[in-house]
Coordinates of C-alpha atoms in Angstrom, one line a residue:
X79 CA 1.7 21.2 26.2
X80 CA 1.5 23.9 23.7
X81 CA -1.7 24.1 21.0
X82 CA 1.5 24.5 18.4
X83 CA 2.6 21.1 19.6
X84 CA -1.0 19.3 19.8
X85 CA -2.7 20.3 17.2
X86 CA -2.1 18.4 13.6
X87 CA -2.5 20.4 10.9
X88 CA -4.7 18.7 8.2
X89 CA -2.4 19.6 5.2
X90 CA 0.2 17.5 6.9
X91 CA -1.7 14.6 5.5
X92 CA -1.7 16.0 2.3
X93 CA 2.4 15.8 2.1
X94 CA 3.6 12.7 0.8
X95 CA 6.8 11.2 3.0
X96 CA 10.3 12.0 0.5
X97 CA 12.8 8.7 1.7
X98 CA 15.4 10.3 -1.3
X99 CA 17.9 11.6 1.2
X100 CA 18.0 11.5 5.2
X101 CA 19.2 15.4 5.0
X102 CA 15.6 16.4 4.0
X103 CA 14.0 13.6 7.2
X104 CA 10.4 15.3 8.0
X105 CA 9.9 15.1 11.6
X106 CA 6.5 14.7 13.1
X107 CA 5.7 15.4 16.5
X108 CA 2.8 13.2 18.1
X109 CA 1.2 11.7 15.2
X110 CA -1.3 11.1 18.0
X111 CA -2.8 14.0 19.0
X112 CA -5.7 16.4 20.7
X113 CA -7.8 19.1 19.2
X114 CA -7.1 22.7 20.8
X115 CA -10.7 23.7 20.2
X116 CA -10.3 26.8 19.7
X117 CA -13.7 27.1 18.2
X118 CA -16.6 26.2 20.4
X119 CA -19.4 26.9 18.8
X120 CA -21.5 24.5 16.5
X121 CA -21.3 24.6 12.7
X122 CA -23.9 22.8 11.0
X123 CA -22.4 20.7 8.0
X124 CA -24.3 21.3 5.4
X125 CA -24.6 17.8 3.9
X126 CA -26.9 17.0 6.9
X127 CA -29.8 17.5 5.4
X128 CA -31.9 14.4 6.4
X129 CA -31.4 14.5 10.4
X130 CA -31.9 18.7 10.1
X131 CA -34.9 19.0 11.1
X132 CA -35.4 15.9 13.6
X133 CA -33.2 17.1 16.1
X134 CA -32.0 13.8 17.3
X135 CA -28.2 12.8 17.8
X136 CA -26.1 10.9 15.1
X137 CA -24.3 8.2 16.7
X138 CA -21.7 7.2 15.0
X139 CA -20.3 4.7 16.9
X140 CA -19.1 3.8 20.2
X141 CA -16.1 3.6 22.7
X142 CA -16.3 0.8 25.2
X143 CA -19.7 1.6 25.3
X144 CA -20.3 4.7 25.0
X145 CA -22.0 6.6 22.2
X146 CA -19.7 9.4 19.9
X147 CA -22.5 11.6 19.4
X148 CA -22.7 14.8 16.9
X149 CA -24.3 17.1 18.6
X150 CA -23.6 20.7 20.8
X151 CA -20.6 20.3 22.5
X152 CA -19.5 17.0 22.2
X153 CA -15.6 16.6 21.8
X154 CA -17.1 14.5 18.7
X155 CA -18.6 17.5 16.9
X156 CA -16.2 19.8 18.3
X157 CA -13.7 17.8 16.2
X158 CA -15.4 18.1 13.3
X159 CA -16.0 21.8 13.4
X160 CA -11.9 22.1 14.4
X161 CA -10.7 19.9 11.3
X162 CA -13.5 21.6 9.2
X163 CA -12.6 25.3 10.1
X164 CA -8.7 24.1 9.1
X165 CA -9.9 22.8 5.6
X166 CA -11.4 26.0 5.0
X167 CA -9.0 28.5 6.3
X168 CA -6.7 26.6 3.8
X169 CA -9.0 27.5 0.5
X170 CA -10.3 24.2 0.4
X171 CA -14.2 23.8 -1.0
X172 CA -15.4 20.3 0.7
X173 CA -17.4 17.9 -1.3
X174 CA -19.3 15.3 0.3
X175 CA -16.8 13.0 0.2
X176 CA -14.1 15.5 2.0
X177 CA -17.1 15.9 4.4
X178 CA -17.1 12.0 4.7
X179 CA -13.1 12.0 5.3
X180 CA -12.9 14.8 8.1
X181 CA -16.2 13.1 9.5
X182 CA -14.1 9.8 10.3
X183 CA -11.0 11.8 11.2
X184 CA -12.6 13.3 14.2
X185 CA -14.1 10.3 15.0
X186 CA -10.9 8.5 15.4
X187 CA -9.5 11.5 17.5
X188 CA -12.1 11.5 19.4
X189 CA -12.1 7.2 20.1
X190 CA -7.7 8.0 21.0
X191 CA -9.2 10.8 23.2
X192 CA -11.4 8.4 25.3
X193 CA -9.2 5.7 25.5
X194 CA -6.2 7.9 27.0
X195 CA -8.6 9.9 29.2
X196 CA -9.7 6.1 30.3
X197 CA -6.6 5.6 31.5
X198 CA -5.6 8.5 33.2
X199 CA -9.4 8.1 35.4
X200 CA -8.0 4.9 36.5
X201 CA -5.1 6.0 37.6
X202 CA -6.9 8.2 40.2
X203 CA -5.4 11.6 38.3
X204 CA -7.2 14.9 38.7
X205 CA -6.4 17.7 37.0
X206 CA -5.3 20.7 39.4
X207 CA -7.8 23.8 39.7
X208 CA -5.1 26.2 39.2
X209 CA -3.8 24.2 36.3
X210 CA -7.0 24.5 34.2
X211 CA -7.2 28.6 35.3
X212 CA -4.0 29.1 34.2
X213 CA -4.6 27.3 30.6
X214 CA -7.6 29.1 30.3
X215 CA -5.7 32.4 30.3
X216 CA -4.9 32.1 26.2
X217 CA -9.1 32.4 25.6
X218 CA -8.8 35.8 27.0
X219 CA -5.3 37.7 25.6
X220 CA -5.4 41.1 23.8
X221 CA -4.0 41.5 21.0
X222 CA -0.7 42.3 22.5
X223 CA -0.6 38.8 23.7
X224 CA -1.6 40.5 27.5
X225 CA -4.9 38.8 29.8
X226 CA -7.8 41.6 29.5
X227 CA -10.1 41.3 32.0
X228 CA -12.8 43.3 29.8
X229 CA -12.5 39.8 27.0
X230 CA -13.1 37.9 29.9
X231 CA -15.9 39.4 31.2
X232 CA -17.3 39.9 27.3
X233 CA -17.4 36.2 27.0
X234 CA -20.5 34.3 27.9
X235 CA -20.5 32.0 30.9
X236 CA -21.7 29.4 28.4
X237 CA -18.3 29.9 26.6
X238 CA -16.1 29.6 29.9
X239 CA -17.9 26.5 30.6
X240 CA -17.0 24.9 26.8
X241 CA -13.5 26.8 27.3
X242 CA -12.8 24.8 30.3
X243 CA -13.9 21.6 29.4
X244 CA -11.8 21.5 26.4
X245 CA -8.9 22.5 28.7
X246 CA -9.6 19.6 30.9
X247 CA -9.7 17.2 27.7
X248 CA -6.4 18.4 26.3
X249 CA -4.5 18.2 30.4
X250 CA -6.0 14.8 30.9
X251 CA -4.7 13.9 27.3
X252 CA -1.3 15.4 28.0
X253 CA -1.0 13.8 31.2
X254 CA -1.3 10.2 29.6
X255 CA 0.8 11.0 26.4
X256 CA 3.3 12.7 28.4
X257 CA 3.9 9.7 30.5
X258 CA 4.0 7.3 28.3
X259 CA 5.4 8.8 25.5
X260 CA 7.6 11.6 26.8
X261 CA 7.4 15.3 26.3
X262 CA 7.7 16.4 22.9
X263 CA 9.1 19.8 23.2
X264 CA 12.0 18.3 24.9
X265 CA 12.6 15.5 22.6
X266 CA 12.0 18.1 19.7
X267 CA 14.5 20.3 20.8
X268 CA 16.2 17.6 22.1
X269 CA 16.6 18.6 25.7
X270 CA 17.1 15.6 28.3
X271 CA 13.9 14.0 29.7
X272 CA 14.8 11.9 31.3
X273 CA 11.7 11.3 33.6
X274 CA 8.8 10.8 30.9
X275 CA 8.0 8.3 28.3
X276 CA 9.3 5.2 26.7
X277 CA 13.0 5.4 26.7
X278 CA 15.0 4.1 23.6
X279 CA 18.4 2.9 23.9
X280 CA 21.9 3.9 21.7
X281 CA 21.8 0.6 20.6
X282 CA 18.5 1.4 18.4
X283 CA 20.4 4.4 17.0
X284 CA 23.3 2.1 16.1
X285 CA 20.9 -0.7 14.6
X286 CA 19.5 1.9 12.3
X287 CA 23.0 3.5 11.4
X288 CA 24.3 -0.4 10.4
X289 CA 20.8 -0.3 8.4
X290 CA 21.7 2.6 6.6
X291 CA 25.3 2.0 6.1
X292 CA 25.0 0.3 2.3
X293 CA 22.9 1.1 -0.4
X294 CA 22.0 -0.6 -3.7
X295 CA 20.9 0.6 -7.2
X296 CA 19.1 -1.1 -9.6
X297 CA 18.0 -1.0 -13.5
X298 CA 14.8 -1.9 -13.9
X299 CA 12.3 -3.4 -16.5
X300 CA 8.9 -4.4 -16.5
X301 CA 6.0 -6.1 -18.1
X302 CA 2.5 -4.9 -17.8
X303 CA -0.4 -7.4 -17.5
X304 CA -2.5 -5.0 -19.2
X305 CA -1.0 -4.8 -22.3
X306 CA -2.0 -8.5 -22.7
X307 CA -2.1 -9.1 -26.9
X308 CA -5.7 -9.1 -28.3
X309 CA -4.7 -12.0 -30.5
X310 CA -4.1 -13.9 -27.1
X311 CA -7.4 -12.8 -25.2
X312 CA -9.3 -14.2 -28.8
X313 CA -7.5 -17.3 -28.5
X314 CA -8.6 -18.0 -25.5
X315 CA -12.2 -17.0 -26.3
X316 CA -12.4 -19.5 -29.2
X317 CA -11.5 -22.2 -26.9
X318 CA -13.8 -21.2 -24.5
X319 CA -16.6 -20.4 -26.9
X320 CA -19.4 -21.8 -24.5
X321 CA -18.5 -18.8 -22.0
X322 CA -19.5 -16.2 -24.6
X323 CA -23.0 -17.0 -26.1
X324 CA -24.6 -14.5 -25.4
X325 CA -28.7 -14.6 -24.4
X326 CA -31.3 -12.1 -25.3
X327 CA -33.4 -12.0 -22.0
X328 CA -35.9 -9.9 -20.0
X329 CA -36.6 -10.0 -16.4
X330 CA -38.4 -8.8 -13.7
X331 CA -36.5 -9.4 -10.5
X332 CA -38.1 -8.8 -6.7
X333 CA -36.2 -9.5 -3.4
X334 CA -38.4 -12.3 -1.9
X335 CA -40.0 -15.5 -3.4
X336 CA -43.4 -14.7 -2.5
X337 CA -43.8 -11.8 -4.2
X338 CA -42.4 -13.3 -7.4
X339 CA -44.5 -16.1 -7.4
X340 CA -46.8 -13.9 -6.9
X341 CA -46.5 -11.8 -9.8
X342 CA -46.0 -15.0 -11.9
X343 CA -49.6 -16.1 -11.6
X344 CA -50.3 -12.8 -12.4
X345 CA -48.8 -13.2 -15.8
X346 CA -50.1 -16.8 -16.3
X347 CA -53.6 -15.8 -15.9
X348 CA -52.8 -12.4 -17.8
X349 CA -53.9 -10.1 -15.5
X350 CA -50.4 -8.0 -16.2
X351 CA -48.0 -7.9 -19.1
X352 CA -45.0 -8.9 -19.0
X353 CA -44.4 -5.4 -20.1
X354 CA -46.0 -3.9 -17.0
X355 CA -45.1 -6.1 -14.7
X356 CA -41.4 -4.4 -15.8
X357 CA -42.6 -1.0 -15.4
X358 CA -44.7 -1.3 -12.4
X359 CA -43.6 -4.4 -10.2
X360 CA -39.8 -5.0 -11.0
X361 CA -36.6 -3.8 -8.7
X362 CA -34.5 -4.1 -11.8
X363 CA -32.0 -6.0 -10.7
X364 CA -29.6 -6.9 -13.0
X365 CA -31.4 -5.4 -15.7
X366 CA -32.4 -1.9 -17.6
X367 CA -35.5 0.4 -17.0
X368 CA -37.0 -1.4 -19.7
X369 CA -36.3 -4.5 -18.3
X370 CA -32.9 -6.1 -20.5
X371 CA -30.7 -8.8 -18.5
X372 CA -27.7 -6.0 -19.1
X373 CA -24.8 -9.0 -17.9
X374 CA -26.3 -11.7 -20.2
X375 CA -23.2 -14.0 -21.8
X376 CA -22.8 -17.3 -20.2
X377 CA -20.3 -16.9 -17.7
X378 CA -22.4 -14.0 -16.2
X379 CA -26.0 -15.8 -15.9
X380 CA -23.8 -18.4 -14.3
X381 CA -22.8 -16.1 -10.9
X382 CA -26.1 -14.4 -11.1
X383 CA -28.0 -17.5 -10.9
X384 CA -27.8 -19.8 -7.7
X385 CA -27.5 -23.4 -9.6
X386 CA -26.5 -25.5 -12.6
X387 CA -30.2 -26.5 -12.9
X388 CA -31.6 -22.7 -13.4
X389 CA -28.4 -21.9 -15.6
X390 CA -29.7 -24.9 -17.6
X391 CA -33.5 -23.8 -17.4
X392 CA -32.9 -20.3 -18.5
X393 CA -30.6 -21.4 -21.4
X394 CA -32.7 -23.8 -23.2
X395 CA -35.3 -21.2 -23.4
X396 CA -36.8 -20.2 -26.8
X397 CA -38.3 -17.0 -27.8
X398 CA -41.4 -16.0 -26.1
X399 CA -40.5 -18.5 -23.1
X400 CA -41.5 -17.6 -20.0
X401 CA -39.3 -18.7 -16.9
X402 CA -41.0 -19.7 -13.5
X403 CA -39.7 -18.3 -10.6
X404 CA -35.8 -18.2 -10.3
X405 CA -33.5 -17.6 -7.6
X406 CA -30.7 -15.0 -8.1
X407 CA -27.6 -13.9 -6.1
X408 CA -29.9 -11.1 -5.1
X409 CA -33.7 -12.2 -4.8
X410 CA -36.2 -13.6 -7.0
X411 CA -36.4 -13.1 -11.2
X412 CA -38.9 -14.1 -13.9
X413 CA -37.1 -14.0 -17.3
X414 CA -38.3 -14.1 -20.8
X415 CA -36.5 -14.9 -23.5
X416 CA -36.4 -12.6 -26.1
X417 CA -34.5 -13.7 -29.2
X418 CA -32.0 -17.0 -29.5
X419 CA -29.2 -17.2 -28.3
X420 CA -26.0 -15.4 -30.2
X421 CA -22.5 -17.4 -30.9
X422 CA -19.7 -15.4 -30.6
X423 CA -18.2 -13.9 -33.9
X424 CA -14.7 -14.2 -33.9
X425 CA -14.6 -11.8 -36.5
X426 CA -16.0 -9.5 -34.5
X427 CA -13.0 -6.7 -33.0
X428 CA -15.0 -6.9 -29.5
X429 CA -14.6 -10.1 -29.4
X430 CA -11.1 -9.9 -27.9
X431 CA -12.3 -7.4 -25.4
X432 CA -14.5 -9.5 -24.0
X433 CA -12.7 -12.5 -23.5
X434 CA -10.3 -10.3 -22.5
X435 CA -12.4 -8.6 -19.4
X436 CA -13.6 -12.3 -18.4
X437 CA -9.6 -13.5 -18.0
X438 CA -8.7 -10.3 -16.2
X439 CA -11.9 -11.2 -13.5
X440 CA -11.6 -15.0 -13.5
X441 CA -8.4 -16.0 -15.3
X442 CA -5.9 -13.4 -14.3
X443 CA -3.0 -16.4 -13.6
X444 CA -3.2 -17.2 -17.3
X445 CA -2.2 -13.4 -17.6
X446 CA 0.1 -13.3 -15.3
X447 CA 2.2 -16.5 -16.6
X448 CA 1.8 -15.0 -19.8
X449 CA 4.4 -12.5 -19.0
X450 CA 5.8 -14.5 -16.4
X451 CA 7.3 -16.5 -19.3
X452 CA 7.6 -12.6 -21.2
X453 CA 10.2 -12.0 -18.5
X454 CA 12.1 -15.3 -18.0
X455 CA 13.1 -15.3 -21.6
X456 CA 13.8 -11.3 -21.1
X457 CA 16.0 -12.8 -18.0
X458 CA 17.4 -15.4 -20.3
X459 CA 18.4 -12.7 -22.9
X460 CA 19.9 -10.4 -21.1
X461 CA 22.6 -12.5 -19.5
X462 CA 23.8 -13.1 -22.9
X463 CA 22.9 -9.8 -24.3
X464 CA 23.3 -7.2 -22.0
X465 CA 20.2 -5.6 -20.0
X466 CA 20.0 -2.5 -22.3
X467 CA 20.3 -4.8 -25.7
X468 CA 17.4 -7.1 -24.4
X469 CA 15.1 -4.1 -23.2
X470 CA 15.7 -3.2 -26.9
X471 CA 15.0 -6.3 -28.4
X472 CA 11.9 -7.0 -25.9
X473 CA 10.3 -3.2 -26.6
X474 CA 10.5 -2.4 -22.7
X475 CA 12.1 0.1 -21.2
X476 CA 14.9 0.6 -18.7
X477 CA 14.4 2.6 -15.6
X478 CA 16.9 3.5 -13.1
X479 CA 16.3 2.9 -9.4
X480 CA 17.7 5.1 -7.2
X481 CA 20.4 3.1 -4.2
X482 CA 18.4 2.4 -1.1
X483 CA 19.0 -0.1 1.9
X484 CA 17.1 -2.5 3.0
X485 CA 14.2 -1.0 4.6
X486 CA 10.3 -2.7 5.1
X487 CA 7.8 -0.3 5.2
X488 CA 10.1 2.6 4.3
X489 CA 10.7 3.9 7.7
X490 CA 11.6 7.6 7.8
X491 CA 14.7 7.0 10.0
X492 CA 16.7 4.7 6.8
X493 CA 17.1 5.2 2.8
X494 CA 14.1 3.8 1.3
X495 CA 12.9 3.0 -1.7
X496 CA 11.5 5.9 -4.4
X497 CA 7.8 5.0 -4.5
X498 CA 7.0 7.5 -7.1
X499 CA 8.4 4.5 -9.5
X500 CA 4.3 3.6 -10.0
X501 CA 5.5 0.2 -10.6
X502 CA 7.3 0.2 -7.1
X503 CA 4.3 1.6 -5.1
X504 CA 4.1 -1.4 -3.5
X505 CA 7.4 -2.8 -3.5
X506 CA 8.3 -1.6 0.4
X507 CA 6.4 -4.1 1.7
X508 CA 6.8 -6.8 -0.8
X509 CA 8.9 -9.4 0.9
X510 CA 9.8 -11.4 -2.3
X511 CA 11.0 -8.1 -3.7
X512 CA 13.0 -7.0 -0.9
X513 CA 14.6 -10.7 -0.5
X514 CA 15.1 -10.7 -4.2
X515 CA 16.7 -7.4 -4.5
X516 CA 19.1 -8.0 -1.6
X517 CA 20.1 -11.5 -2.8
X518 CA 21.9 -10.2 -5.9
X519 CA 25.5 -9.9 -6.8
X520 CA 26.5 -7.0 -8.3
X521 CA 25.2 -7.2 -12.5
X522 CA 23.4 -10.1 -11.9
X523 CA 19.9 -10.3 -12.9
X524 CA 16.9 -11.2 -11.3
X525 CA 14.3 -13.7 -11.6
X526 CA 11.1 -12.6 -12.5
X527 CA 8.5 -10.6 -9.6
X528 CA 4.8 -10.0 -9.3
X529 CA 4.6 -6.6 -8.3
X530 CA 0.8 -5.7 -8.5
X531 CA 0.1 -6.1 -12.1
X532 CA 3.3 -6.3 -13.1
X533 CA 6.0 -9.0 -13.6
X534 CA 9.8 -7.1 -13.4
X535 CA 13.1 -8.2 -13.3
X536 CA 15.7 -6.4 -11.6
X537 CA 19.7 -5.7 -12.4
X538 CA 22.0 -4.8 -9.5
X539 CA 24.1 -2.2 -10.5
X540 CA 26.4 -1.7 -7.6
X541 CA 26.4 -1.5 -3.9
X542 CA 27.6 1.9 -2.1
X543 CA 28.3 2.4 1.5
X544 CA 27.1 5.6 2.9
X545 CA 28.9 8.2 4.0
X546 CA 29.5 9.9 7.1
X547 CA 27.8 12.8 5.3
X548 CA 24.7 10.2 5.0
X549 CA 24.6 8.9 8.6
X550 CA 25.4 13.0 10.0
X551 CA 21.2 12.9 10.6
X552 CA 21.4 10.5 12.5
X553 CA 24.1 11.8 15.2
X554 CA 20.9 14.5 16.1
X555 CA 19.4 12.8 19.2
X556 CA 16.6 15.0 19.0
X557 CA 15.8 13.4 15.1
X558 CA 15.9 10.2 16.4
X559 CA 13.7 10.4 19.7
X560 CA 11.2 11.9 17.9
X561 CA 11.3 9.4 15.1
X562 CA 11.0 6.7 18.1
X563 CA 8.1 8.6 19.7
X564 CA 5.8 8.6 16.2
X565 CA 6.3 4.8 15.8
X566 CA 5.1 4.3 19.6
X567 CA 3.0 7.1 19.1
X568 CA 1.4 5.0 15.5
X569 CA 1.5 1.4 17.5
X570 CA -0.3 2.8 20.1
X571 CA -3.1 4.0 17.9
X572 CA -3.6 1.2 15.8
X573 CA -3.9 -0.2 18.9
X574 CA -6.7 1.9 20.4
X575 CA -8.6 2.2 16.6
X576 CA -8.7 -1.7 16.1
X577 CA -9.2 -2.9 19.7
X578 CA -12.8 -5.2 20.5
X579 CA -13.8 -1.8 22.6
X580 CA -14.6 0.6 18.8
X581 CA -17.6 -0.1 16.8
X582 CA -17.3 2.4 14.0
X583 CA -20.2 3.4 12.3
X584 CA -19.0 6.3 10.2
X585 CA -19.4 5.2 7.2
X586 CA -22.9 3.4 7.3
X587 CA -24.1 6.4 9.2
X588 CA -22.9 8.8 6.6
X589 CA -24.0 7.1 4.0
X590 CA -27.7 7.1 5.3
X591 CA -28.0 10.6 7.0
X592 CA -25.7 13.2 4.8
X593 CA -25.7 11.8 1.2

């Protein structure tokens, strides 16, 4: 197998999938893949500042076992360096977080790697001698594309050594993907091979012509929980007034009980302040350098503290009050109350946003039935009315959805669904949508549907059967194998990534060692 046909370029991720026409179809080869490394040698990223000068191994994780290590010839780091080396011949300047992305990338090239090599071991399969040698012959071409014995005898025996190795990694690779998949330059240029891989039937190719054969439209409006009226969040406010006292507290917080108990005969016997003990002994949780419960209306004590009976403690607190030793959701706290209490003021303009943030964390079905009842009387309307005359009289607007077929997940092979509609980013995999959609009669409007912050209703504007034009794509054998190979290509490494046999670390390990 070719380096062309192995190696994934990086800014292939960076495309978005287009499902607007079938005559456009991306194909991609292998989305399962092996790094050519090209590039042996180690690069140092330069967010690893903390392990630099330790000289110990990351680990960031393991296969069945056995450790993924950065470090000098690993296919691990290896990886790393070949996505890292793409990034930047592309003009891209990495942040940490880039760093962090390519980081987990390689790992989880690196965990398909194992697993396949795994596989081919048990098999008894050795790679030929001659097979490897003749590989090898693309480390040492001219720049006439000719073998020069004078590169070969240039590069370092340390080089050969990594040269070969990599070889043996990518034939062991292409040994298993080649015969369980197939071999992708002959389903890419769609010559017969017969011999390899998982072999798909005409049938599937009719299944997904039959899928593609009708097309719907549809208008379109929606309701945006976020635009909930201010008047509405305030109304619920004043009849929850109780949630929104807010308390004027101080606290010093520590992780364990005998440390705060601790500090608490300190400030009985007033051998610290209050004030110091702040400065000097606090972890600030849940509070400001200078020691202010930040989170302090009602609802908010209530999930930091652990029961109704410190709620209650804390609360009937005057000023000057001293607490005894609390628990928290995280540790320990002494509070202090500073001033009373404050009632809400309904008069006060913040006063809707607050109740407002507290129904969008705790009440967000109040919300949502709010415009759930927004966009049944919009339904209602525009049976009578007319779609575009109730968008009008609702202050919503129409959008157009372009025809697509019935397609879950929008697979590459049928029409999907637009999702640069941002209310429809979600909409390919939202069953009630899909059955909704596909249930109308032509002009007949939908029921309302929770789509991910918003509640839309849908018109069917016609039906349309696709042409022969439409379906062409699919009469290219070589379009459809490969489309085939990526999804048992994609099963089979969700399969690998999630198995019992992965413990990924990446993140953890980032997070400690190169932030």
């Amino acid at each position: 197998m070719s380096s062309d046909n192995n190696v994934k370029s990086i800014s292939d991720a960076k495309v978005k999938k287009s499902n607007k026409s079938k005559k456009n179809l991306g194909i991609t080869i292998g989305s399962i893949i092996i790094l050519i490394l090209s590039a042996i040698t180690f690069i140092f990223v330069p967010t690893m500042v903390k392990t630099a000068s330790t000289g110990e191994a990351l680990v960031f994780g393991k296969y069945n076992g056995e450790k993924i290590e950065y470090k000098t010839g690993t296919f691990f780091t290896n990886a790393v360096n070949s996505y890292a080396n793409q990034y930047q011949q592309m003009g891209y300047e990495l942040t940490q977080w880039d760093y962090y992305t390519l980081f987990n990338q390689a790992f989880q090239t690196t965990v398909i790697n194992m697993a396949f090599a795994d596989e081919v071991k048990k098999s008894g399969y050795k790679v030929p001698e001659q097979l490897v040698d003749r590989n090898m012959l693309r480390y040492f071409l001219d720049t006439n594309g000719n073998y020069s014995a004078k590169i070969f005898r240039d590069t370092p025996d340390s080089t050969k050594i990594a040269y070969r190795k990599s070889v043996e990694e990518e034939l062991i690779y292409d040994r298993y993907f080649t015969d369980v998949f197939g071999d992708q330059f002959s389903v890419y240029y769609g010559l017969s091979d017969s011999v390899y891989g998982i072999k798909s039937s005409s049938k599937e190719t009719d299944l997904v012509k039959e899928m593609n054969s009708k097309t719907r439209g549809f208008d379109m409006v929606s309701f945006s929980t976020g635009d909930f009226p201010k008047e509405e969040a305030a109304s619920f406010g004043k009849a929850n007034t109780d949630l929104f006292v807010k308390y004027d507290l101080s606290a010093v917080t520590v992780s364990d009980e005998a440390t705060a108990n601790s500090i608490k005969k300190q400030l009985d016997s007033n051998e610290v302040t209050f004030a110091d003990a702040v400065a000097n002994l606090s972890a600030q949780y849940y509070t400001n350098g200078e020691g202010k419960v930040t989170n302090s209306y009602a609802y908010q004590l209530k999930n930091m503290l652990t029961s109704d009976a410190s709620v209650a403690a804390i609360t009937s607190m005057k000023a000057g009050d001293v607490s005894d030793v609390i628990q928290t959701a995280n540790g320990y706290a002494i509070f202090r109350c500073d001033n009373a209490a404050t009632q809400p003021d309904f008069n006060d303009s913040g006063f809707a946003d607050v109740a407002y943030n507290y129904m969008t964390i705790y009440e967000a079905g109040i919300i949502e039935d709010y415009f759930n009842e927004q966009a049944s009387r919009f339904s209602i309307a525009a049976a009578s009315l007319g779609f575009d005359e109730a968008a009008s009289v609702y202050g919503v607007e129409v959008q157009s959805i372009d025809p697509f077929a019935l397609n879950y997940g929008n697979s590459a092979l049928v029409n999907g669904l637009d999702s640069s509609v941002s209310v429809l980013a979600s909409a390919q995999t939202n069953e009630d949508f899909l059955k909704t959609a596909f249930s109308l009669k032509e002009n007949e409007i939908s029921s309302p549907i929770v789509m991910d912050g918003n509640i839309v209703v849908l018109k069917m504007t016609g039906e349309t059967l696709s042409s022969a034009e439409d379906l062409a794509i699919l009469d290219n054998e070589s379009v459809v194998r490969a489309q085939f190979m990526n999804y048992d290509t994609s099963a089979a490494q969700s399969a690998v990534l999630n198995s019992g046999k992965v413990e990924n670390n990446v993140f953890s390990v980032f997070l400690e060692n190169m932030l």
